[in-house]
Short mmCIF file of C-alpha atoms and ligand atoms in Angstrom, two decimals:
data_model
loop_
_atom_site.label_atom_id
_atom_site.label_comp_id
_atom_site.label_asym_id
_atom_site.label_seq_id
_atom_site.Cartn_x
_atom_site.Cartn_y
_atom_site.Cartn_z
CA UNK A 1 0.00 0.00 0.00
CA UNK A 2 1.38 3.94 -0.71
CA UNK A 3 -0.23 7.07 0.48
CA UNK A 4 -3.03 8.02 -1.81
CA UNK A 5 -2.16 10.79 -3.18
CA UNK A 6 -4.62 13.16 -5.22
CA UNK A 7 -3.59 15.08 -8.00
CA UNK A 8 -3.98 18.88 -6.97
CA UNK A 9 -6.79 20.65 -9.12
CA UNK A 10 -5.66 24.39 -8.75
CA UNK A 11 -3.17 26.59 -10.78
CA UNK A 12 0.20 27.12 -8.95
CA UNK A 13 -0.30 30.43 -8.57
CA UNK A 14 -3.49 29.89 -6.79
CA UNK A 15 -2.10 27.95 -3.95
CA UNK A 16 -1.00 28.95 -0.89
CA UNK A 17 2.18 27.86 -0.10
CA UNK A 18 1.74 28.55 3.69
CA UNK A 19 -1.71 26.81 3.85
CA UNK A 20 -1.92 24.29 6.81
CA UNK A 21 -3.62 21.48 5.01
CA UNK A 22 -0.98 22.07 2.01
CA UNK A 23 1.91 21.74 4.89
CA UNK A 24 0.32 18.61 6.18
CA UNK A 25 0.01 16.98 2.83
CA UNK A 26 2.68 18.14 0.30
CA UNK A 27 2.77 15.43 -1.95
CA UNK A 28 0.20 16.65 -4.47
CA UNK A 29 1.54 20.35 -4.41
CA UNK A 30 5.28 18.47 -5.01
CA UNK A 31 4.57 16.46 -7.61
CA UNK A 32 2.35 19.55 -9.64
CA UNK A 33 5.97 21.81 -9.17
CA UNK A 34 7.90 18.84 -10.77
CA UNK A 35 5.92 18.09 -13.48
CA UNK A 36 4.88 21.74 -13.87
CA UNK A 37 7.87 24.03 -12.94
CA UNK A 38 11.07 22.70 -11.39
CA UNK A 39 11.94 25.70 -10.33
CA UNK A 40 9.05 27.96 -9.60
CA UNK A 41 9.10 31.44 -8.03
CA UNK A 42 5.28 31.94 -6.16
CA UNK A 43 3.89 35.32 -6.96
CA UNK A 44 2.53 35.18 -3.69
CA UNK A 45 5.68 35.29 -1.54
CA UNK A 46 8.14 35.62 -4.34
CA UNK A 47 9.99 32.47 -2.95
CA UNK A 48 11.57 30.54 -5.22
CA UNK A 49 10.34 26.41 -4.89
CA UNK A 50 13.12 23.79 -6.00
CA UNK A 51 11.70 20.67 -6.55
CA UNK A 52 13.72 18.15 -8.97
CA UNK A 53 16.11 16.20 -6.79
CA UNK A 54 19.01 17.37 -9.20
CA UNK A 55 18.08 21.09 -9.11
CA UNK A 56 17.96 20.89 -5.39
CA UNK A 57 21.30 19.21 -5.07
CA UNK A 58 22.97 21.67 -7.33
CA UNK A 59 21.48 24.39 -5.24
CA UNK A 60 22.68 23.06 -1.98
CA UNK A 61 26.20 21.50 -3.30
CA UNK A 62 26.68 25.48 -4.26
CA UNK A 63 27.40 27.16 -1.25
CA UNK A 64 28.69 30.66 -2.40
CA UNK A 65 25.30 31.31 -4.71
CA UNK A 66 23.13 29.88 -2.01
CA UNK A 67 23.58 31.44 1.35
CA UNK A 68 22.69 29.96 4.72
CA UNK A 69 22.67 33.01 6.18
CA UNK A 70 18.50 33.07 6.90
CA UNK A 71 18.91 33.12 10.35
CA UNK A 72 15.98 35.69 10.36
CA UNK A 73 13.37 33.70 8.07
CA UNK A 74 14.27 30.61 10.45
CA UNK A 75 13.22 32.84 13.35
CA UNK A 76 9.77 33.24 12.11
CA UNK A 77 9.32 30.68 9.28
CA UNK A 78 9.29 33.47 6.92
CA UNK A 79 5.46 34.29 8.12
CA UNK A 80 6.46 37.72 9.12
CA UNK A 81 4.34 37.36 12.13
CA UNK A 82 6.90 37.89 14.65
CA UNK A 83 6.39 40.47 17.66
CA UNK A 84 8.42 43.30 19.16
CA UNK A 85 7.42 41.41 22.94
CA UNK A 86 9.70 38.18 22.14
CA UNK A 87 12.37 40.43 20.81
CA UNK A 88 12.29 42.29 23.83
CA UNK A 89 12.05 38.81 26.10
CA UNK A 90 15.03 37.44 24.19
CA UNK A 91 17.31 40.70 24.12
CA UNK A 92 16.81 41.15 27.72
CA UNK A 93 16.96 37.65 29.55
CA UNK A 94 18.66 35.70 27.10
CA UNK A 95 21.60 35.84 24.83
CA UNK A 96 21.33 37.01 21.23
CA UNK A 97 21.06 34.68 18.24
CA UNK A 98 24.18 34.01 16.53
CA UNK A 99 25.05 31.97 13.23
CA UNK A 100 27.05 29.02 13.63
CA UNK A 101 26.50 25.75 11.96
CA UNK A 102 23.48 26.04 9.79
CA UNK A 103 22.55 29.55 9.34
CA UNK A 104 26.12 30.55 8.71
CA UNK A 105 28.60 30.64 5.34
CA UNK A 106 32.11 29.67 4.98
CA UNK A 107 34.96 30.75 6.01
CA UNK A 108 32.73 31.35 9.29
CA UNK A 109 30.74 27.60 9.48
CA UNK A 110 34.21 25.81 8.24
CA UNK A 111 35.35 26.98 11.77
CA UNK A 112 32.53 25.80 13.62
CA UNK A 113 31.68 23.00 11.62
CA UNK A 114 35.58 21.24 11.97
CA UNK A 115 35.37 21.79 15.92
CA UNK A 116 31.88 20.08 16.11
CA UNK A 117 32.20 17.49 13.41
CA UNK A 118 34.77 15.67 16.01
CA UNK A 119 32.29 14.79 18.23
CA UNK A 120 30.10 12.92 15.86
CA UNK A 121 33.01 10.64 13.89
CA UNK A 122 31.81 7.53 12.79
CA UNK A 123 33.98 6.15 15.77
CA UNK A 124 32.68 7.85 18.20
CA UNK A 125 28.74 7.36 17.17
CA UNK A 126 29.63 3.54 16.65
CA UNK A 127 30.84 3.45 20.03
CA UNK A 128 27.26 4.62 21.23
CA UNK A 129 25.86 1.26 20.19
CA UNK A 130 25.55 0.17 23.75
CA UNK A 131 24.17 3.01 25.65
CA UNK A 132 21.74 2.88 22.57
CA UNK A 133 20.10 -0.42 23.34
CA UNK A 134 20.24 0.18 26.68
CA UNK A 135 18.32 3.54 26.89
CA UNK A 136 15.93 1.58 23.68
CA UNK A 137 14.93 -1.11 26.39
CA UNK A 138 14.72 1.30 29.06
CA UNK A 139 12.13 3.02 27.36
CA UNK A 140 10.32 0.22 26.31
CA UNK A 141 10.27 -1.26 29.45
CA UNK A 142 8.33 2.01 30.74
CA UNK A 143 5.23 0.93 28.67
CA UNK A 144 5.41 -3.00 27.74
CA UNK A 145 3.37 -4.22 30.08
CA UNK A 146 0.35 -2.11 28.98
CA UNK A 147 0.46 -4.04 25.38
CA UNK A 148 -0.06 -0.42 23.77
CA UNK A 149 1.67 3.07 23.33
CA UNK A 150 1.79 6.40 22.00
CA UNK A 151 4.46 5.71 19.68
CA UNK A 152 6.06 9.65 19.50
CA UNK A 153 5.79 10.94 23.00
CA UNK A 154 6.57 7.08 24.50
CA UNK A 155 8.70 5.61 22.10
CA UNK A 156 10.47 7.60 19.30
CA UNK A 157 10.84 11.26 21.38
CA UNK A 158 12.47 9.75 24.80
CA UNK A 159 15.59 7.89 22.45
CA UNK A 160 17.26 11.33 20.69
CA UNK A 161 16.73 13.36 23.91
CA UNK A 162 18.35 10.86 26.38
CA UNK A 163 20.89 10.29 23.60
CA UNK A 164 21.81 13.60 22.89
CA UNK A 165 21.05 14.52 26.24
CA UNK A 166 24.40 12.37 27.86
CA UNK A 167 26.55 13.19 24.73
CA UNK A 168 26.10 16.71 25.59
CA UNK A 169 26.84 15.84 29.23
CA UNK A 170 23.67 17.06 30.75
CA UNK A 171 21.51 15.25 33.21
CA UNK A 172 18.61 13.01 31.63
CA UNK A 173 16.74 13.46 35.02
CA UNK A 174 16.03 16.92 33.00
CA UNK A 175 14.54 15.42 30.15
CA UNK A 176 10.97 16.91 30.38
CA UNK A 177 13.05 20.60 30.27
CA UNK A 178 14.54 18.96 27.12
CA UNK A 179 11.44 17.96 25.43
CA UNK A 180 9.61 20.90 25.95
CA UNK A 181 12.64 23.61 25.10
CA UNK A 182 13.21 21.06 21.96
CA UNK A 183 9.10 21.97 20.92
CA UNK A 184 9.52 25.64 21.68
CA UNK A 185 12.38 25.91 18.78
CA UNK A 186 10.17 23.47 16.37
CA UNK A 187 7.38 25.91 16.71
CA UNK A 188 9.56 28.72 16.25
CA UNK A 189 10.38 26.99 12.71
CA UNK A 190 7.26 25.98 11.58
CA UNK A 191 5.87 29.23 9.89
CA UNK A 192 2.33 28.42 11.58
CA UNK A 193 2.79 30.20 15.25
CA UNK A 194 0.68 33.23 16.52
CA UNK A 195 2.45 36.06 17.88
CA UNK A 196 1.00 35.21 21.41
CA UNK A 197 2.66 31.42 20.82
CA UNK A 198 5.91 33.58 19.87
CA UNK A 199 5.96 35.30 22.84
CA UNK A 200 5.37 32.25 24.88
CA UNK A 201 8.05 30.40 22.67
CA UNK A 202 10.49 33.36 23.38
CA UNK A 203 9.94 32.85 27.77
CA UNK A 204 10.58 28.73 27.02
CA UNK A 205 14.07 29.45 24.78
CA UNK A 206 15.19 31.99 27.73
CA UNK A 207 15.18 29.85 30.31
CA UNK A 208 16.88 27.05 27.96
CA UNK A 209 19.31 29.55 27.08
CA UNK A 210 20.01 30.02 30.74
CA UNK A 211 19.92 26.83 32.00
CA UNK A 212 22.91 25.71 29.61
CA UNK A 213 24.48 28.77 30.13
CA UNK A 214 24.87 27.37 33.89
CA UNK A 215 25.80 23.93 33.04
CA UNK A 216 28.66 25.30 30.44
CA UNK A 217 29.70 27.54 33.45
CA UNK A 218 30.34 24.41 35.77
CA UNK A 219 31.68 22.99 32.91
CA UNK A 220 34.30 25.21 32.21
CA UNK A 221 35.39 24.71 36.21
CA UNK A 222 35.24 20.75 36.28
CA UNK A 223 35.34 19.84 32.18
CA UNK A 224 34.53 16.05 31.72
CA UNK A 225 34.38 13.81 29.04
CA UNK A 226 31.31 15.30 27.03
CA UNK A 227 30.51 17.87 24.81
CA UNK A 228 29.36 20.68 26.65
CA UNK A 229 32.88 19.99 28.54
CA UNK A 230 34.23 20.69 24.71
CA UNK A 231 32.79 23.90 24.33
CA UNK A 232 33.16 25.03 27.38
CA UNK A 233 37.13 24.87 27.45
CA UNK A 234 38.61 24.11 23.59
CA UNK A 235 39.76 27.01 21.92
CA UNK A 236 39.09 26.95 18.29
CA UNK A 237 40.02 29.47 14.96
CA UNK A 238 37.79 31.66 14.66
CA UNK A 239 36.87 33.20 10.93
CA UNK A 240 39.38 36.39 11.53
CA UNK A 241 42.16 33.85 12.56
CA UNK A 242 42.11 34.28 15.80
CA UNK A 243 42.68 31.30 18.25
CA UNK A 244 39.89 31.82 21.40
CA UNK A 245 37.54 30.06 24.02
CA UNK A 246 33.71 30.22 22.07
CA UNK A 247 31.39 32.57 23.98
CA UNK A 248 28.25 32.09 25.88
CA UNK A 249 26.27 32.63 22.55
CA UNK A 250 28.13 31.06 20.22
CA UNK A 251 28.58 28.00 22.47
CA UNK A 252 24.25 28.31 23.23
CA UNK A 253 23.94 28.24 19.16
CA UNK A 254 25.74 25.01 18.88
CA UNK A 255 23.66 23.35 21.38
CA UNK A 256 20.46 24.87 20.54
CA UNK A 257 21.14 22.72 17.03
CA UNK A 258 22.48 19.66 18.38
CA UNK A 259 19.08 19.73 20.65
CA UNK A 260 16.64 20.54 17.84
CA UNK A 261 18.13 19.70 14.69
CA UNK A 262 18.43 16.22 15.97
CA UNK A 263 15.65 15.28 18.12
CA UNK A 264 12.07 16.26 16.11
CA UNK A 265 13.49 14.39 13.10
CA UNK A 266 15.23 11.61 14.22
CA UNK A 267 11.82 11.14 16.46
CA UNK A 268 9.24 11.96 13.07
CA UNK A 269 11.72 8.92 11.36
CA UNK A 270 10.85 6.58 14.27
CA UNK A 271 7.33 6.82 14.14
CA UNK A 272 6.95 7.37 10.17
CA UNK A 273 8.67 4.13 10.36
CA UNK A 274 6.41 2.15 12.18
CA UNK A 275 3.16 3.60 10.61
CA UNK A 276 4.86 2.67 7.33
CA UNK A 277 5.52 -1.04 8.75
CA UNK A 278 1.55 -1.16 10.07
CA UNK A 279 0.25 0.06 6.35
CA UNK A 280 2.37 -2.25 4.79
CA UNK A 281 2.38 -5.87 6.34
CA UNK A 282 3.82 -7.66 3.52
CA UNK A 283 6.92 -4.87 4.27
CA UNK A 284 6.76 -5.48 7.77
CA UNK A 285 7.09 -9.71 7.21
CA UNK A 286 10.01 -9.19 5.34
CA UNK A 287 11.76 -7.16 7.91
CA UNK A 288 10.69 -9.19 10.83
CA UNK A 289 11.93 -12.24 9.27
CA UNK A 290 15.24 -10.29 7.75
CA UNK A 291 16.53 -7.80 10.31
CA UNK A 292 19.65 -7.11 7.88
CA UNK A 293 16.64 -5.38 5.99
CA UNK A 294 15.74 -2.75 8.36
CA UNK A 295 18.73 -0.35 7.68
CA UNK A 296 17.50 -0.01 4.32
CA UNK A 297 13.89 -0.05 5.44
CA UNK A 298 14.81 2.94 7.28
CA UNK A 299 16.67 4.70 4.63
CA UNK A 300 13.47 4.11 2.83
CA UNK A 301 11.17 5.72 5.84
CA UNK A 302 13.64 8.75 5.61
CA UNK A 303 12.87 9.15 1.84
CA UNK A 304 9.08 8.94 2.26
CA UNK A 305 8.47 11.22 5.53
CA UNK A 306 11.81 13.92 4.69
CA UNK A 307 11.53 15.05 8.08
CA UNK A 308 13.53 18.30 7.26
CA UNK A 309 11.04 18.73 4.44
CA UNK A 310 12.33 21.55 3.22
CA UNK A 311 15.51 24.50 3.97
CA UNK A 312 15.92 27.58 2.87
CA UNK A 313 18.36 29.61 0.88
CA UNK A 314 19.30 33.21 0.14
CA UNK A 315 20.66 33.62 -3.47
CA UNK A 316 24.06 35.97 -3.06
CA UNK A 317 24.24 37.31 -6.60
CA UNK A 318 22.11 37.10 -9.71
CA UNK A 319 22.20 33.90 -10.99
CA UNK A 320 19.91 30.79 -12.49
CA UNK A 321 19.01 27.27 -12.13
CA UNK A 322 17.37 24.98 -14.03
CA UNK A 323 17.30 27.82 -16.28
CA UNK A 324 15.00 30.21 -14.38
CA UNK A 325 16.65 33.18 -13.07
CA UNK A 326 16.98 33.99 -9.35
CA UNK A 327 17.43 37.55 -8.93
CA UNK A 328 20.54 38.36 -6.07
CA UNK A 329 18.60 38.61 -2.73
CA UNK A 330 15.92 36.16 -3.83
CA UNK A 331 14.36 33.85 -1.01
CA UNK A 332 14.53 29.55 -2.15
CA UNK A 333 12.62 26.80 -0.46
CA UNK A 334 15.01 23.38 -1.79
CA UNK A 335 12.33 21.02 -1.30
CA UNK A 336 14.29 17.93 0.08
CA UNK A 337 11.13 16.11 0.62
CA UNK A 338 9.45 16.63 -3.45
CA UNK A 339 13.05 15.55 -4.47
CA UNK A 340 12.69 12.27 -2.63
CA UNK A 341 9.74 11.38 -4.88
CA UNK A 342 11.33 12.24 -7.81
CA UNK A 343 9.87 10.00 -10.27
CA UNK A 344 13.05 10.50 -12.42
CA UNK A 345 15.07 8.76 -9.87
CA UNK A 346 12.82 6.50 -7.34
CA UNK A 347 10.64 4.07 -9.80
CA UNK A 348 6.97 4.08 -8.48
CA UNK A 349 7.99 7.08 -5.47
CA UNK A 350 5.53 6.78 -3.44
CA UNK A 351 5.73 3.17 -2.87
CA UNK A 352 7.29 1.99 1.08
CA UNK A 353 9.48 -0.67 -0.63
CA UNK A 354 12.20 -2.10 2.06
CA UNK A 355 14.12 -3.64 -0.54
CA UNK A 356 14.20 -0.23 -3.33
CA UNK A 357 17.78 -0.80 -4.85
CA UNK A 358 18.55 3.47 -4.54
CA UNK A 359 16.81 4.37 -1.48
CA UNK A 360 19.97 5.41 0.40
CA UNK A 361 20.18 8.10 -2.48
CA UNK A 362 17.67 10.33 -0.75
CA UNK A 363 18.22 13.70 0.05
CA UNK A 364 17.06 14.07 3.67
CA UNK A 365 20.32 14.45 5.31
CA UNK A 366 20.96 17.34 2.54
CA UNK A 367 23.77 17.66 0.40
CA UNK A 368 27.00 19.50 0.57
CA UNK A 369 28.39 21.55 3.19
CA UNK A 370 25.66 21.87 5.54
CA UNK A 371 25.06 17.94 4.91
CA UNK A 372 23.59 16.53 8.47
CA UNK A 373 26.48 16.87 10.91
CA UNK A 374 24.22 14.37 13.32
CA UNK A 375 23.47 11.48 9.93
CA UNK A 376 25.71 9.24 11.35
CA UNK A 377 24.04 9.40 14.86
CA UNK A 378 20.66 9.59 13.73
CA UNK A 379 21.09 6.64 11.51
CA UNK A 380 23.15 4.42 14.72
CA UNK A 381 19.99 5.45 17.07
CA UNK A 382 17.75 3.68 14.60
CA UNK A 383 19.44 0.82 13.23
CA UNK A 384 19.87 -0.02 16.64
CA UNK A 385 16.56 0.72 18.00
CA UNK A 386 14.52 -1.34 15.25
CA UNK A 387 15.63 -4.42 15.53
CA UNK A 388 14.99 -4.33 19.51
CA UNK A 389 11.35 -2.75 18.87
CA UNK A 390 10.73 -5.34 16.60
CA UNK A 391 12.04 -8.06 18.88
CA UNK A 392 10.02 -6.85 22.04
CA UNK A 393 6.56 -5.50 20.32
CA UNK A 394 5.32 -8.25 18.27
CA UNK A 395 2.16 -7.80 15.94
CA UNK A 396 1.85 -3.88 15.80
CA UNK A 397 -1.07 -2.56 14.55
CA UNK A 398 -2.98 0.34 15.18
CA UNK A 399 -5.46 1.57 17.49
CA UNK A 400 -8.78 3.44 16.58
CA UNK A 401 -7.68 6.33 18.41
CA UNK A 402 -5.22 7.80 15.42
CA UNK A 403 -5.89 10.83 13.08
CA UNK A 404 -2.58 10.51 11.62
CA UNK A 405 -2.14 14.22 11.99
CA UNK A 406 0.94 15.96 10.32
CA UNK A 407 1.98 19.40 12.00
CA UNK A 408 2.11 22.09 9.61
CA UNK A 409 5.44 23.31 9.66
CA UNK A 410 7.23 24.94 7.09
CA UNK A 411 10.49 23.23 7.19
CA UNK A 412 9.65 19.88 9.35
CA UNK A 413 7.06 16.81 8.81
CA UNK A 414 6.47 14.04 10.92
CA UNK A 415 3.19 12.54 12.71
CA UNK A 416 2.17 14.64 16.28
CA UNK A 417 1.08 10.84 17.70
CA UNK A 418 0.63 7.15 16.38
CA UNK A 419 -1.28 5.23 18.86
CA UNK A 420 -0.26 1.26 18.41
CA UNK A 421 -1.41 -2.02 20.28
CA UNK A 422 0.88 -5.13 20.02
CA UNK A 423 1.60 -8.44 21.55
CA UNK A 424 4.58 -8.54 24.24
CA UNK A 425 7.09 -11.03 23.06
C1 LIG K 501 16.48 11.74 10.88
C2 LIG K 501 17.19 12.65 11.49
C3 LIG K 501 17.74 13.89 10.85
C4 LIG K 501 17.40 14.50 9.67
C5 LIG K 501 16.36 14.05 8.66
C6 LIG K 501 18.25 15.66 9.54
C7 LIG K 501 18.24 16.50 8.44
C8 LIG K 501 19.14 17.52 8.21
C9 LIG K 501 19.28 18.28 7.00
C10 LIG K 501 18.41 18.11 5.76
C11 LIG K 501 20.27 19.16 7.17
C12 LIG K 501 20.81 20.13 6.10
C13 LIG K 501 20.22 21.51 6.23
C14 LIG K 501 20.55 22.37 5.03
O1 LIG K 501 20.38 21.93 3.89
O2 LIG K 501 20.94 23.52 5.23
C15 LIG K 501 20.78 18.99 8.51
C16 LIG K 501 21.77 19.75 9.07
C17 LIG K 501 22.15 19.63 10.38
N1 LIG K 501 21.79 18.60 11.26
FE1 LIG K 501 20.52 17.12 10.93
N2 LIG K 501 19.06 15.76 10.64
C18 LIG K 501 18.78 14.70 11.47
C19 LIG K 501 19.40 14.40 12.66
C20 LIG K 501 20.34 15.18 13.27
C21 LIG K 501 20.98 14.90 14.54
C22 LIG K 501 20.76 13.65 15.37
C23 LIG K 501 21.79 15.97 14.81
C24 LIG K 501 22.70 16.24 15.98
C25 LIG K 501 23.03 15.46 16.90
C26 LIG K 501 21.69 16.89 13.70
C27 LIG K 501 22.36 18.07 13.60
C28 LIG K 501 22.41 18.86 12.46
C29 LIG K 501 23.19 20.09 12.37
C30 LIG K 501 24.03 20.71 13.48
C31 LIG K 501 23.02 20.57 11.07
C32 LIG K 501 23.65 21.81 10.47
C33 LIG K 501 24.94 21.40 9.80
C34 LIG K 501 25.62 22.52 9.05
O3 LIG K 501 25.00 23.52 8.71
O4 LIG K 501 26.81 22.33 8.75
N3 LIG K 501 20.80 16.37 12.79
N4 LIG K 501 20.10 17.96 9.12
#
């Protein structure tokens, strides 16, 4: 079985590319701009959309013509909603925004990038394998007994905080202070928010902002082996040369992405995946009797949901793609999650097949230099996890309780709950 997915009736022009319902359900809209325009600026907006998976990797593998540097749009998901209160909340309580990994250019996210990338080497992340299983079964063991769960907030959200959560070297007794600062900075992304809910995000990043500030305090007294330890006391090259310690902000920035940027998608993947298995039994059978399936069974989950559906860009100069020109200053969406379907590349695209030959050669990790610093992580935490929740919770199917609700975000997808029932093994 594959999503049904109805062919969109209206003219591009006449849709909303902010529209809730649109956000939730993108496929129709995706497929319209591939078929239709590849690269397609809305008169709306003016935002350019990038839809072919080859336009959007040339776009992101291009790093000089397409900027990062939206640290603004990323503030209020381009929705131009945002008020004067939360600026105010921020500027005086907190510690202002700075660009680091992802909303920053090179030579200035080289620097950052280098001193970050050696926390997640392959090494490292393989050598996670054990703490992974054990947190998977600690989890699992919360809810087992019950013979049903809430898949997002009792399964696939508790694994990438408590993961992330000891890299960092912060205490997992604070995980609930996790969750909810990791939901304040998804909201802030998603384009949809209120300024009320901006102000009320704004109070919830403050106090995150101060509580690490704290920990990297103590940190920087008694370093241990983590990586708040890291940024509290390694000096690194900055982009004028200059060898330094990272300040408060800077050193907030980092952690603000290794909190967020990792744990609503690697979470979305998780539960995509096992709504995908449910939908698809004969998929499921072959995985359950073939666990050297499920790593490409997840690659495959990753291509369908795109959790980071789509990122922005800023075009530097004048310039074109796929023949369209993009004046300098111009606004793109690269829509990583309409590339994934591209029927010129994944035969029959919407189809969950665990065995697709290419599906590794998705693009929802991105491409280039902002590729996912966390992939390799991300990737252990599930390949790990699967083959224990497949082990443990026999026979999932779902409940009747599930509206298999998407939230509308403008740059993330994934499922807000999955409510399953199985058989304890
Ligand atoms: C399924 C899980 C994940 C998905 C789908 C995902 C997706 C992405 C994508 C598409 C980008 C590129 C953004 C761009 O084009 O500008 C990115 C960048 C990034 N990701 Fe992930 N990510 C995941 C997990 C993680 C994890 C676990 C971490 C951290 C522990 C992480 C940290 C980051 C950071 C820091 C960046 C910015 C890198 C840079 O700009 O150089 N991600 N991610």
């Amino acid at each position: 079985m594959s999503e049904a997915i109805k062919p969109i009736e209206d003219n591009l022009e006449e849709i909303n590319i902010f529209d809730q319902e649109l956000m939730k359900c993108p496929h129709a809209f995706y497929k319209k701009l591939r078929d239709e325009a590849p690269v397609y600026q809305d008169p709306n907006t003016g935002i350019f959309q990038v839809s072919k998976h080859e336009l959007i990797c040339e776009a992101a593998r291009n790093a000089k013509v397409f900027s990062n540097d939206f640290g603004a749009l990323q503030r209020d998901g381009g929705s131009d909603v945002y008020p004067q209160e939360a600026a105010e909340i921020m500027e005086k309580d907190g510690y202002p925004a700075v660009n680091t990994m992802l909303t920053a250019d090179p030579p200035r996210h080289t620097k950052y990038r280098s001193l970050v990338d050696k926390a997640f080497t392959p090494k490292r992340v393989s050598d996670m394998g054990p703490a992974i299983e054990e947190k998977t079964n600690f989890i699992i063991d919360q809810f087992i007994e019950d013979g049903k769960c809430e898949v997002a907030t009792q399964l696939a959200q508790p694994l990438p905080i408590r993961v992330i959560a000891e890299a960092l070297g912060a205490s997992t007794d604070d995980y609930e202070f996790f969750r909810i600062s990791s939901q304040a900075f998804t909201d802030q992304l998603s384009g949809t928010s209120t300024p009320e809910e901006h102000i009320e995000i704004a109070k919830k990043l403050v106090k995150f902002q101060q509580y690490f500030a704290e920990r990297l305090d103590e940190k920087a007294k008694n370093p241990t082996d983590d990586i708040l330890s890291d940024l509290a006391t390694l000096e690194f090259e900055d982009e004028n040369d200059v060898t330094r310690k990272m300040e408060t902000p800077e050193q907030l920035s980092i952690i603000q992405q290794l909190l967020v940027a990792g744990n609503a998608t690697t979470a979305h993947s998780i539960t995509e995946a096992i709504k995908l298995l449910i939908e698809n039994p004969d998929q499921m059978e072959l995985v359950v009797n073939d666990h050297s399936l499920i790593p490409n069974m997840i690659e495959e989950s990753l291509r369908l949901l795109t959790p980071t559906n789509n990122m922005w860009r800023i075009a530097t100069e004048d310039t074109e793609l796929g023949g369209v020109a993009i004046p300098a200053g111009s606004a793109l969406l690269l829509r990583y999650g309409s590339g994934n379907r591209d029927e010129d590349l994944f035969e029959n695209p919407d189809k969950f097949d665990v065995t697709r030959k290419n599906a590794r050669r998705h693009v929802a990790f991105g491409q280039g230099i902002h590729v996912c610093l966390g992939m390799n992580l991300s990737r252990k935490e599930m390949y790990t996890a699967f083959p224990i929740i497949l082990d443990r919770l026999k026979n999932m199917r779902f409940t009747e309780k599930n509206d298999f609700n998407y939230s509308p975000n403008v740059l993330l997808r994934g499922l807000d709950s999955l409510n399953i029932e199985f058989d304890k093994a």
